[in-house]
Coordinates of C-alpha atoms and ligand atoms in Angstrom, one line a residue:
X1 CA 0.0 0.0 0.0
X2 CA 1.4 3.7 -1.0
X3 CA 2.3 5.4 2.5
X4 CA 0.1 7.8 3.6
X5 CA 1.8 10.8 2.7
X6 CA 2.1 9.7 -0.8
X7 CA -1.2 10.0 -1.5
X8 CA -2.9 12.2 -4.0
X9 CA -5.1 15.1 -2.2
X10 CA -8.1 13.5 -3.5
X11 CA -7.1 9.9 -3.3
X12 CA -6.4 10.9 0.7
X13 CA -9.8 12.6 0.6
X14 CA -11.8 9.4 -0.9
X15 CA -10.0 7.1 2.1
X16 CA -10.5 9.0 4.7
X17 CA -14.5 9.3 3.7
X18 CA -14.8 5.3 3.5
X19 CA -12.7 5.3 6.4
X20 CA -9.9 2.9 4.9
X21 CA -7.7 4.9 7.3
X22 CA -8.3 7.9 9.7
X23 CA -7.6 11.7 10.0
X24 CA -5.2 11.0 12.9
X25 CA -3.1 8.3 10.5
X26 CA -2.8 10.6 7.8
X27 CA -1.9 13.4 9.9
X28 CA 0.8 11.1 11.9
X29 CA 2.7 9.8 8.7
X30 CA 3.2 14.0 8.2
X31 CA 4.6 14.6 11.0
X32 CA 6.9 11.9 11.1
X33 CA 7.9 12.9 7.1
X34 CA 8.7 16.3 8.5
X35 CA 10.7 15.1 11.1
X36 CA 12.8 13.0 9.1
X37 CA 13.1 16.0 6.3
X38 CA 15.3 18.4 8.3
X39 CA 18.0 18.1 5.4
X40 CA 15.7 19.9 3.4
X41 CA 14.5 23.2 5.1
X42 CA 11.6 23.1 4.1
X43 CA 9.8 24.1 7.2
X44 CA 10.6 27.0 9.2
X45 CA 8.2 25.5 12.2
X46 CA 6.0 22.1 12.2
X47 CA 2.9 22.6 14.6
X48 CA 2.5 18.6 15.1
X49 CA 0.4 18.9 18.0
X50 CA -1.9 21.7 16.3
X51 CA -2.0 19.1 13.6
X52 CA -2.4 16.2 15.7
X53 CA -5.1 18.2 17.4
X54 CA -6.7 19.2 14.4
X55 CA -7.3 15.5 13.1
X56 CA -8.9 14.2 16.2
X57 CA -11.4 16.8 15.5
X58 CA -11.8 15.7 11.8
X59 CA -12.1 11.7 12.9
X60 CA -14.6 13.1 14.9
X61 CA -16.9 14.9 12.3
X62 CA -16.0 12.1 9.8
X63 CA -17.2 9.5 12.2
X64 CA -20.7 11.5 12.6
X65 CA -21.0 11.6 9.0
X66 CA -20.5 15.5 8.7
X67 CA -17.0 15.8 6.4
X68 CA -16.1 19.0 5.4
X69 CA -14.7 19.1 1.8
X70 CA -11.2 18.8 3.1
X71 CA -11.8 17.1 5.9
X72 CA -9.0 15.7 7.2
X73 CA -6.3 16.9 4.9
X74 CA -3.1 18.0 6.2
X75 CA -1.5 20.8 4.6
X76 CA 1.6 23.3 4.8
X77 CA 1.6 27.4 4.6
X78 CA 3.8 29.4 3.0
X79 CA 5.3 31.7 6.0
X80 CA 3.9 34.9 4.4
X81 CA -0.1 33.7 4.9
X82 CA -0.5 35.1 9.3
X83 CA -1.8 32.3 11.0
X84 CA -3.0 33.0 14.2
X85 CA -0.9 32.4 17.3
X86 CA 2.0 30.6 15.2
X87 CA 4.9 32.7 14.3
X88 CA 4.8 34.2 10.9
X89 CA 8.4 35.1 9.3
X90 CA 7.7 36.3 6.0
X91 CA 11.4 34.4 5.4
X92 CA 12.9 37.8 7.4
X93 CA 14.7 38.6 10.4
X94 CA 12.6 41.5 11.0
X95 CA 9.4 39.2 11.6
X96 CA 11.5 37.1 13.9
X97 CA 8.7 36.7 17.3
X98 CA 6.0 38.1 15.6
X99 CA 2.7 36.2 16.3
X100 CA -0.1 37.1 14.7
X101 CA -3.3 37.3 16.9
X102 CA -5.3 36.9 13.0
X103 CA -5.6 34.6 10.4
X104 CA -5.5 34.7 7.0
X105 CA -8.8 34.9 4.9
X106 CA -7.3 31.8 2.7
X107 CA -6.0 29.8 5.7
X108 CA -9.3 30.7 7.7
X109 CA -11.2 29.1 4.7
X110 CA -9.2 25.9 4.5
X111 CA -9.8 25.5 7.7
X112 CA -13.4 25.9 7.8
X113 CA -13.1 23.3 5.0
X114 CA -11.8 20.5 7.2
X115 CA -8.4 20.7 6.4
X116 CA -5.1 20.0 9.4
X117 CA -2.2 22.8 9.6
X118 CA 1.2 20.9 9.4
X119 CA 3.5 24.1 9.9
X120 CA 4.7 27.2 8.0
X121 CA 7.0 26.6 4.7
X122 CA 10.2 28.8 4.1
X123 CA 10.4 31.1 1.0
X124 CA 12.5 33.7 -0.3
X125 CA 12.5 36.8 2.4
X126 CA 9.2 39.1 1.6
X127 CA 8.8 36.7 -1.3
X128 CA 11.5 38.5 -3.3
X129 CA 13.2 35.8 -5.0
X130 CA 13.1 32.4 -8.1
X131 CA 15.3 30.5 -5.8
X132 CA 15.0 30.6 -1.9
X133 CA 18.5 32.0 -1.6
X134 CA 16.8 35.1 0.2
X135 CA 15.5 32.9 3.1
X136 CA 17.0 35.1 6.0
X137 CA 16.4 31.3 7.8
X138 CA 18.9 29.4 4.8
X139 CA 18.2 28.1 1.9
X140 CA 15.4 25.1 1.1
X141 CA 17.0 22.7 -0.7
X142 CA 14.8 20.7 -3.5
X143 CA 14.6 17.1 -3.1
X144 CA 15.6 16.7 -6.6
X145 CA 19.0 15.7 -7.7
X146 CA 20.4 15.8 -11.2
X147 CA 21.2 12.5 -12.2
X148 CA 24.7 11.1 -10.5
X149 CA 25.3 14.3 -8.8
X150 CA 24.6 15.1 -5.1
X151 CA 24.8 18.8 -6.2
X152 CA 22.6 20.0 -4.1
X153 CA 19.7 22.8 -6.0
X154 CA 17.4 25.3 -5.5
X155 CA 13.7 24.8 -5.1
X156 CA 12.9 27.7 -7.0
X157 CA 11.4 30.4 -5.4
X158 CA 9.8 32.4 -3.4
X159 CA 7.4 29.8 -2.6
X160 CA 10.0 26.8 -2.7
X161 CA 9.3 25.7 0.7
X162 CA 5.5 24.8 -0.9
X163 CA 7.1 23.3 -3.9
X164 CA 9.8 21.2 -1.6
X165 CA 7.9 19.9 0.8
X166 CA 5.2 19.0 -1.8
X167 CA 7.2 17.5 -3.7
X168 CA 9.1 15.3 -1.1
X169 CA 5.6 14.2 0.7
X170 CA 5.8 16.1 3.4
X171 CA 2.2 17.8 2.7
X172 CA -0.8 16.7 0.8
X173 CA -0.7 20.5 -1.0
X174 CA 0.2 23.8 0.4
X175 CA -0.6 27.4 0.2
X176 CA 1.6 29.9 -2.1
X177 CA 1.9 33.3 -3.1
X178 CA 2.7 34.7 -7.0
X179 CA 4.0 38.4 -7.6
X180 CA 5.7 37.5 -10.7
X181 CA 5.9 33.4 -10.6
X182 CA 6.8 32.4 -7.1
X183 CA 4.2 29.4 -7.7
X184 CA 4.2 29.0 -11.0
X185 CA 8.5 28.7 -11.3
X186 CA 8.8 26.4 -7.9
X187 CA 6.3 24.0 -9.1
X188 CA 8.1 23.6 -12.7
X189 CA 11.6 23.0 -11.2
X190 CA 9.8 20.5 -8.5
X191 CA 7.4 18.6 -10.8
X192 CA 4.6 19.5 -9.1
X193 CA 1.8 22.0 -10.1
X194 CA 0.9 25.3 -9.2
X195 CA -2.3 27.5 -9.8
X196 CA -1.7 31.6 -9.8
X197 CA -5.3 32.7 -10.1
X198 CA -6.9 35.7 -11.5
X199 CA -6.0 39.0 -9.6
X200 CA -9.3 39.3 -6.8
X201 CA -10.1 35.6 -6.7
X202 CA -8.7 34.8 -3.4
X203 CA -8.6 37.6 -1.0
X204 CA -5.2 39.0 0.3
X205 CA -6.0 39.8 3.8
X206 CA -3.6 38.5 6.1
X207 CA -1.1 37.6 4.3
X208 CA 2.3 39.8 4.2
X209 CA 2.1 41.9 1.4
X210 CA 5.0 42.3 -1.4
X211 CA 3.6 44.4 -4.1
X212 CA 0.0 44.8 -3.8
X213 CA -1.5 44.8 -7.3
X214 CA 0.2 41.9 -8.4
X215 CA 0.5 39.4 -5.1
X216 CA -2.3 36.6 -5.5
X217 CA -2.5 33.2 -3.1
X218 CA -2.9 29.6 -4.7
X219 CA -2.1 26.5 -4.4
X220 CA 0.5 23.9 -5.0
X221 CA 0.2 20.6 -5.1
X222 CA 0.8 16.8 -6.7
X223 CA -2.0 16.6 -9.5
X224 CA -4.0 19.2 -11.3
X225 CA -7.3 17.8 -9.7
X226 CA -5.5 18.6 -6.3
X227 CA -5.2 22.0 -7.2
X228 CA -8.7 22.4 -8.4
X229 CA -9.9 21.3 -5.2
X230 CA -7.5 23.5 -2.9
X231 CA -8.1 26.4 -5.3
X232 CA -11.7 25.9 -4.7
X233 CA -11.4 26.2 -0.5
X234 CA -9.1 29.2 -1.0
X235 CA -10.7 31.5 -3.5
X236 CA -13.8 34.0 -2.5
X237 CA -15.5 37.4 -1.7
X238 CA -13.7 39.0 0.9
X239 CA -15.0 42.1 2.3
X240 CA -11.7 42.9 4.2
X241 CA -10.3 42.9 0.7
X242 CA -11.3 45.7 -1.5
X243 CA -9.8 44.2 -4.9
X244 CA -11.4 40.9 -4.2
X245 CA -13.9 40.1 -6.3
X246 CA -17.8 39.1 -5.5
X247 CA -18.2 36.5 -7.7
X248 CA -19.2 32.9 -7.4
X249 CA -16.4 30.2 -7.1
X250 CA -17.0 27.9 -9.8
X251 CA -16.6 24.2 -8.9
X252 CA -12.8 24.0 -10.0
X253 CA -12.8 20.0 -9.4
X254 CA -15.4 19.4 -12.3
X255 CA -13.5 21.7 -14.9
X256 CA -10.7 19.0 -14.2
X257 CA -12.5 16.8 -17.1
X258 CA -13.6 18.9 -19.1
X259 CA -11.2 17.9 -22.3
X260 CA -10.1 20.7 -24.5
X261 CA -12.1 19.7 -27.7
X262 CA -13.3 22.5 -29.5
X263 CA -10.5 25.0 -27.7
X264 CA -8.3 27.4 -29.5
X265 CA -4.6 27.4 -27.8
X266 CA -2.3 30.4 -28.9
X267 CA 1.7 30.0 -29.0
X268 CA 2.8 33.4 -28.4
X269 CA 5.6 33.8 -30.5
X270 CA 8.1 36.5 -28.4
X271 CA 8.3 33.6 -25.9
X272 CA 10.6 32.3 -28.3
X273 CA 13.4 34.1 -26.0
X274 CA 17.3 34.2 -27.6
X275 CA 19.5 31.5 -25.9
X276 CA 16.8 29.1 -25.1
X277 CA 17.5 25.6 -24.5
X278 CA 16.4 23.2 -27.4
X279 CA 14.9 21.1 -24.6
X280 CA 12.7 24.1 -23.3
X281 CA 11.6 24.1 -27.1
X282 CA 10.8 20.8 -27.8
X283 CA 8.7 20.5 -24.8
X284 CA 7.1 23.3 -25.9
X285 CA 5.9 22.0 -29.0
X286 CA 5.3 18.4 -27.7
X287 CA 2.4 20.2 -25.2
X288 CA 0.9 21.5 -28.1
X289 CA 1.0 18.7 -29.8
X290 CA -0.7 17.0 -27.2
X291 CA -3.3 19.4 -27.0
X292 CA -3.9 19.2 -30.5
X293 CA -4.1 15.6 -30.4
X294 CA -6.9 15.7 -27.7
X295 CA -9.0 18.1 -29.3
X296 CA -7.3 21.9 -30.0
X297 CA -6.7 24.0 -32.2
X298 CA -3.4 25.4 -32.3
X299 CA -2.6 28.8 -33.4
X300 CA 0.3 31.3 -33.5
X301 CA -0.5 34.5 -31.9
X302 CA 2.1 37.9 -31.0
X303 CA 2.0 39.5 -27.9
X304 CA 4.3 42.4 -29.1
X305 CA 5.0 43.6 -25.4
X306 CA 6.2 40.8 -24.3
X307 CA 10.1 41.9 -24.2
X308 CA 9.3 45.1 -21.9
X309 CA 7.2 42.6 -19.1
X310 CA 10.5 42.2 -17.1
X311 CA 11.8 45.8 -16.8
X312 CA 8.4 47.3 -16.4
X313 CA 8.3 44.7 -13.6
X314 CA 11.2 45.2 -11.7
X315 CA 10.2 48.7 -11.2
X316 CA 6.4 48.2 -10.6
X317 CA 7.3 45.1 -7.8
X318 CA 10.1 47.4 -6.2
X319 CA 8.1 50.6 -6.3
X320 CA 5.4 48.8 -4.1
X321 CA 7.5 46.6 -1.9
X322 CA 8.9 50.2 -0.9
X323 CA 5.8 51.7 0.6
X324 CA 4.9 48.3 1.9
X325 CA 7.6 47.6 3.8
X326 CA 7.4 50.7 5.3
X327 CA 5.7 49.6 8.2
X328 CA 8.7 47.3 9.4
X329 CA 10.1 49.9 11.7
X330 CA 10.8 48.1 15.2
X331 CA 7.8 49.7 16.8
X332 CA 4.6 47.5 15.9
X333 CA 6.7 44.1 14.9
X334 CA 9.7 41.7 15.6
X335 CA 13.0 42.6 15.3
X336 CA 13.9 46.3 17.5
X337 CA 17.3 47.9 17.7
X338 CA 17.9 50.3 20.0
X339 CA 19.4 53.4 19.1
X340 CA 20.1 56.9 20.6
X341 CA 16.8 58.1 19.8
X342 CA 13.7 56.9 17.3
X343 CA 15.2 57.6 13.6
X344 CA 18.8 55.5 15.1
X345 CA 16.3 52.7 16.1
X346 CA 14.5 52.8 12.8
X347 CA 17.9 52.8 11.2
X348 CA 19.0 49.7 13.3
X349 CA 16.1 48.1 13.2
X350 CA 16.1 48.1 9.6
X351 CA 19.5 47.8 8.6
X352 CA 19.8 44.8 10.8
X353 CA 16.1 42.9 9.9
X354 CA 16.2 42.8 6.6
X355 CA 18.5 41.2 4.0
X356 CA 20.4 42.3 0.9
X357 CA 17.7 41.8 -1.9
X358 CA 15.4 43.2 0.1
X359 CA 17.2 46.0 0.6
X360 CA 18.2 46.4 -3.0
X361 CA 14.5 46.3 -3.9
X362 CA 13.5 49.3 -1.3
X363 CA 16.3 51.1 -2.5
X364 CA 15.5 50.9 -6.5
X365 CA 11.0 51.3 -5.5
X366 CA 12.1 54.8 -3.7
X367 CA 14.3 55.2 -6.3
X368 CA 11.4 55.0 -9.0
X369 CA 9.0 56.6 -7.3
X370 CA 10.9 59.7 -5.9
X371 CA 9.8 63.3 -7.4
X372 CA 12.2 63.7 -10.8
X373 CA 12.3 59.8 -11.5
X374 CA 9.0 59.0 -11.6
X375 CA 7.8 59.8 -14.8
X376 CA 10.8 58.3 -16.4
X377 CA 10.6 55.3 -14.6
X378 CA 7.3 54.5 -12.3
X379 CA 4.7 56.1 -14.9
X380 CA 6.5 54.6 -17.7
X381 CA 6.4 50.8 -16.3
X382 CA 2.7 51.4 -15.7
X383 CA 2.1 52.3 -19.2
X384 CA 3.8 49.7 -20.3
X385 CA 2.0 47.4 -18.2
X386 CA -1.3 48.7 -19.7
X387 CA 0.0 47.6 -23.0
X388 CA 0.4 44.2 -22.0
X389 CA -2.7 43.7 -20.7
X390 CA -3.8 45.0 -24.1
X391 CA -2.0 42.6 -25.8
X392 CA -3.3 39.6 -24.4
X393 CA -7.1 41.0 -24.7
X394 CA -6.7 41.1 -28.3
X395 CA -5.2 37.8 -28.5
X396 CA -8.5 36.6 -26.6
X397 CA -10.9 38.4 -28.5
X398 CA -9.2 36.9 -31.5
X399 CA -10.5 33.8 -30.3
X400 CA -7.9 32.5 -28.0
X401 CA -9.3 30.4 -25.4
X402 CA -6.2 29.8 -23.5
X403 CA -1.7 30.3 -24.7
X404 CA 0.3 27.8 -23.8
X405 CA 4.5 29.0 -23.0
X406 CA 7.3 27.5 -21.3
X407 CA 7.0 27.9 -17.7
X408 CA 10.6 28.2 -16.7
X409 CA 14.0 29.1 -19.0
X410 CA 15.7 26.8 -17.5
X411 CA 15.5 23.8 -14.8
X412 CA 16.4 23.9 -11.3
X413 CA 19.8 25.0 -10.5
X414 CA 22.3 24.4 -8.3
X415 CA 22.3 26.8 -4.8
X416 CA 24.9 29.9 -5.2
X417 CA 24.9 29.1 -9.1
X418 CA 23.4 32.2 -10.0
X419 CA 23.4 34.2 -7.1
X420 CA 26.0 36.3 -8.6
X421 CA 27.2 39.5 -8.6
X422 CA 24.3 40.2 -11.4
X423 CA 21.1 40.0 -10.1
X424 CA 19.2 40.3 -13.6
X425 CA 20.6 36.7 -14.0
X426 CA 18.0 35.7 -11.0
X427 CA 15.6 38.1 -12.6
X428 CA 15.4 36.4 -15.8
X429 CA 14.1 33.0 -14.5
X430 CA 10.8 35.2 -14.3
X431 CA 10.5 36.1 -18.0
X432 CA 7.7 33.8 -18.7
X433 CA 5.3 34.3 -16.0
X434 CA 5.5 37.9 -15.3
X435 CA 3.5 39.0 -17.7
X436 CA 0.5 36.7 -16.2
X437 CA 0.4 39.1 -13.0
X438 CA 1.0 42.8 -14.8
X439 CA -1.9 41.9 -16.7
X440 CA -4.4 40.1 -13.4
X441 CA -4.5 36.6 -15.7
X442 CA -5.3 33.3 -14.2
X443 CA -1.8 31.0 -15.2
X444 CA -1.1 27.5 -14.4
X445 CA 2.2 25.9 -13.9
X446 CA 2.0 22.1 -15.4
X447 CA 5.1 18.9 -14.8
X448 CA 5.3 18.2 -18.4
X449 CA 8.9 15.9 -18.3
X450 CA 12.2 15.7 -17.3
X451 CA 15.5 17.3 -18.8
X452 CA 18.7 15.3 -19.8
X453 CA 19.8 15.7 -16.3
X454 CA 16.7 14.3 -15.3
X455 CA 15.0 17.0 -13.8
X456 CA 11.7 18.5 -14.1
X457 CA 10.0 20.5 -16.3
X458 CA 7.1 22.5 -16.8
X459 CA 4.1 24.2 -19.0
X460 CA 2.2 27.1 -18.3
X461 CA -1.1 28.2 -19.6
X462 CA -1.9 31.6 -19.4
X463 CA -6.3 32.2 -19.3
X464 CA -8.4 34.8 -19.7
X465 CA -9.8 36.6 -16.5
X466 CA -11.8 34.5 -14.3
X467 CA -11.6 31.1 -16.7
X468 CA -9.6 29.3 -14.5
X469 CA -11.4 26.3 -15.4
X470 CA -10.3 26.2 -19.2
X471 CA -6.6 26.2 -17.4
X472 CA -8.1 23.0 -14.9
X473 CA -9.3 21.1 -18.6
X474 CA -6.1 22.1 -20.3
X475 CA -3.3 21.3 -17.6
X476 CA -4.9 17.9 -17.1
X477 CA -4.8 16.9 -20.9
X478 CA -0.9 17.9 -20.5
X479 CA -0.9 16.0 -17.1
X480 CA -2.4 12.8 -18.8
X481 CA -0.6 12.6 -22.1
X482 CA 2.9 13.5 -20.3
X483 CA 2.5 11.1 -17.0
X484 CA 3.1 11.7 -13.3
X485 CA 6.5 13.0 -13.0
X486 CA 8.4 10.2 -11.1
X487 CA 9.0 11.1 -7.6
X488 CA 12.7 12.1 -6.5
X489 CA 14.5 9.4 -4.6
X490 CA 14.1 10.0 -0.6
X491 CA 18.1 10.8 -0.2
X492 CA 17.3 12.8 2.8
X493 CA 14.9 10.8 5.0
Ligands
LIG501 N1 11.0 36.3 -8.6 C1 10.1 37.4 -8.6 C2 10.6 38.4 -7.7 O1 11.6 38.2 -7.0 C3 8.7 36.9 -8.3 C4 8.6 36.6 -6.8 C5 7.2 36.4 -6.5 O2 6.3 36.0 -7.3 N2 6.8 36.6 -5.2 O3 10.0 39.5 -7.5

């Protein structure tokens, strides 16, 4: 029998409701994952008893017949989502002993769904990051190798604690954030998937915020049916969030069969980047293939933009991380340095809390946004931004149902490999999904095979706004003509 924890989502679900094993079980063979997963980082801080607590309660309402829809289920958070009474880290130093007395909106709804909190998942510091090497708490490392090599490589990031401990059992699925790909590029370089919704569709109350108008919560997770399911608990109307959106969550789970018969899939042609690996580019074409063989049409489209996504970017995520991060001053939260008076504590408390990336990215956003730059740079990347958005609506009202890219230049890398003296080298890993959040698109992140080295791969498909479920029907054609990705040996346990 498959262990416990190695388990689909729904496959744990469907036992735990004929009672082939129970809440507490499931929850145990977690716990003791974790434990044996220190090697891997993954966690910042298991909560076994919460867990353990959590799944009594679960056997309880399974054995009375009233299941929640993820009853049961235990699942990791992403250290950025506050959960209440459990420390909350956002990856930095400056967090360090902040508790949150609140809970997030998406954590309070899986909850309320049934589901068992196994711990908070490290990322990349304030979520800045495609690798994990801005964890202020070290680096997770992925539980891939490359083939004969004990190299040891980067997660991706920011959510690669989601991605990690997903991949290497250690949850059923887990909560994730995506400014500019942080689930989209983890779950490529892990083999798992990853579901960046439409801008509004899950609310962003309570969890730490990186740039506002971009930042969106989904899930990760083993299968695209997992993710429909998850995606489903986590997305909804949240007062408490003005850019939320009042609109009915459609049932994710049933898209999941949908086919893509009858579909129109766009190749976007300036995704065809200089230098990129003929392996990226025959996968590429082999997922099109496949969703032409099921059913598609295929069709070139240009999304002439595309080259100015990244720049416009980096000045749009800066510029808001800048007035976000603000509030980190050593009076309300964590971290406080002393200093001779209040600015000298500010100064120390920020100088000491947070690390280099971050500060790199509050220098550049007050850099961009300060009186005499920002025309020339903040009003520019907005502009630019609009233009994007543009681009993709005309590819849709062409008749596009859905575009299909790489998800990822590259597969994982090894840690300090490009954490250079260049940071645009880091930068670039986001080329293909940052256009998805300057322009509020739902885009999913599908395992679609492994490199020469033996390492994952993966698909995106970008959607139109609020069609979600066309990304469910496509991403599990991919997922059944390529095959589960095969599981990475369990070096560490
Ligand atoms: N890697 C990108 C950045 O560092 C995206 C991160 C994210 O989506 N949170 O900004």
């Amino acid at each position: 029998m498959t262990a416990l924890n190695e388990l689909t989502l729904a496959e744990a679900r469907d036992g735990l409701k004929a009672k082939r094993f129970s809440a507490r079980e499931i929850a145990q063979a977690h716990v003791e994952a974790i434990e044996r997963a220190g090697a891997l980082n993954a966690y910042l801080a298991a909560t076994p008893d919460r867990a353990l607590k959590m799944a009594a309660v679960s056997d309880e309402k399974i054995a009375k017949g009233e299941a929640r829809p993820l009853e049961g289920l235990p699942l990791g958070i992403k250290d950025l989502f506050c959960t209440q009474g459990v420390a909350t880290t956002a990856g930095s130093k400056i967090l360090e002993g902040f508790e949150p007395h609140y809970e997030s909106n998406v954590s309070t709804q899986l909850w309320r769904d049934g589901a068992v909190m196994l711990g908070k998942l490290n990322l990349d510091e304030f979520a800045m990051g495609s690798s994990n090497e801005t964890s202020a708490y070290g680096n997770t490392i992925s539980p891939w190798r490359r083939r004969g090599s004990e190299a040891a490589l980067v997660p991706g990031g920011s959510s690669g604690g989601s991605a990690a401990a997903v991949a290497a059992h250690l949850c059923l699925g887990a909560t994730a954030t995506d400014t500019g790909g942080s689930i989209r590029q983890p779950a490529a370089l892990t083999g798992t998937v990853g579901i960046k919704p439409t801008y509004g569709r899950c609310s962003r109350w309570g969890i730490i915020a990186y740039a506002s108008s971009l930042d969106q919560a989904g899930p990760i997770a083993r299968t695209v049916q997992d993710c429909a399911i998850l995606l489903g608990s986590m997305a909804g109307h949240d007062p408490r969030d003005t850019t939320s959106v009042d609109r009915p969550v459609p049932d994710f789970e049933a898209a999941v069969s949908r086919g893509v018969k009858g579909l129109t899939i766009g190749i976007p042609r300036e995704y065809r980047v200089e230098g990129m690996p003929a392996e990226i580019q025959r996968l590429w074409d082999q997922g099109a293939e496949w969703l032409k063989a099921a059913g598609a049409t295929i069709r070139e489209i240009s999304l002439p933009h595309t080259p100015y996504a990244l720049p416009a970017y980096y000045i749009v995520a800066p510029a808001e991380a800048s007035s976000n991060l603000a509030r980190y001053d050593g009076v309300r939260y964590g971290l406080r340095v002393p200093g001779k008076d209040i600015a000298a504590m500010y100064e120390n408390t920020r100088a000491a809390g947070f690390g280099r990336e971050v500060k790199r990215r509050i220098m550049i956003g007050t850099y961009v946004l300060s009186a005499g730059y920002y025309d020339a740079y903040y009003v520019r990347a907005q502009k630019i931004r609009t233009l994007i958005k543009r681009d993709f609506e005309e590819a849709y009202a062409s008749g596009i149902d859905a575009i299909l890219t790489p998800a990822t230049p590259s597969s994982a890398f090894g840690i300090g490999e490009k954490a250079s003296a260049d940071p645009v080298e880091m930068y670039l890993n986001d080329v293909f999904t940052v256009t998805v959040n300057m322009a509020g698109l739902p885009g999913i992140s599908v395992p679609a095979g492994l490199d020469a080295q033996g390492l994952p791969l993966g698909l995106q498909l970008i959607g139109r706004p609020f069609d979600e479920e066309t990304l469910f029907a496509a991403a599990q054609t991919i997922e059944n003509a390529a095959g589960r990705t095969t599981l990475p040996q369990a070096w560490w346990a």
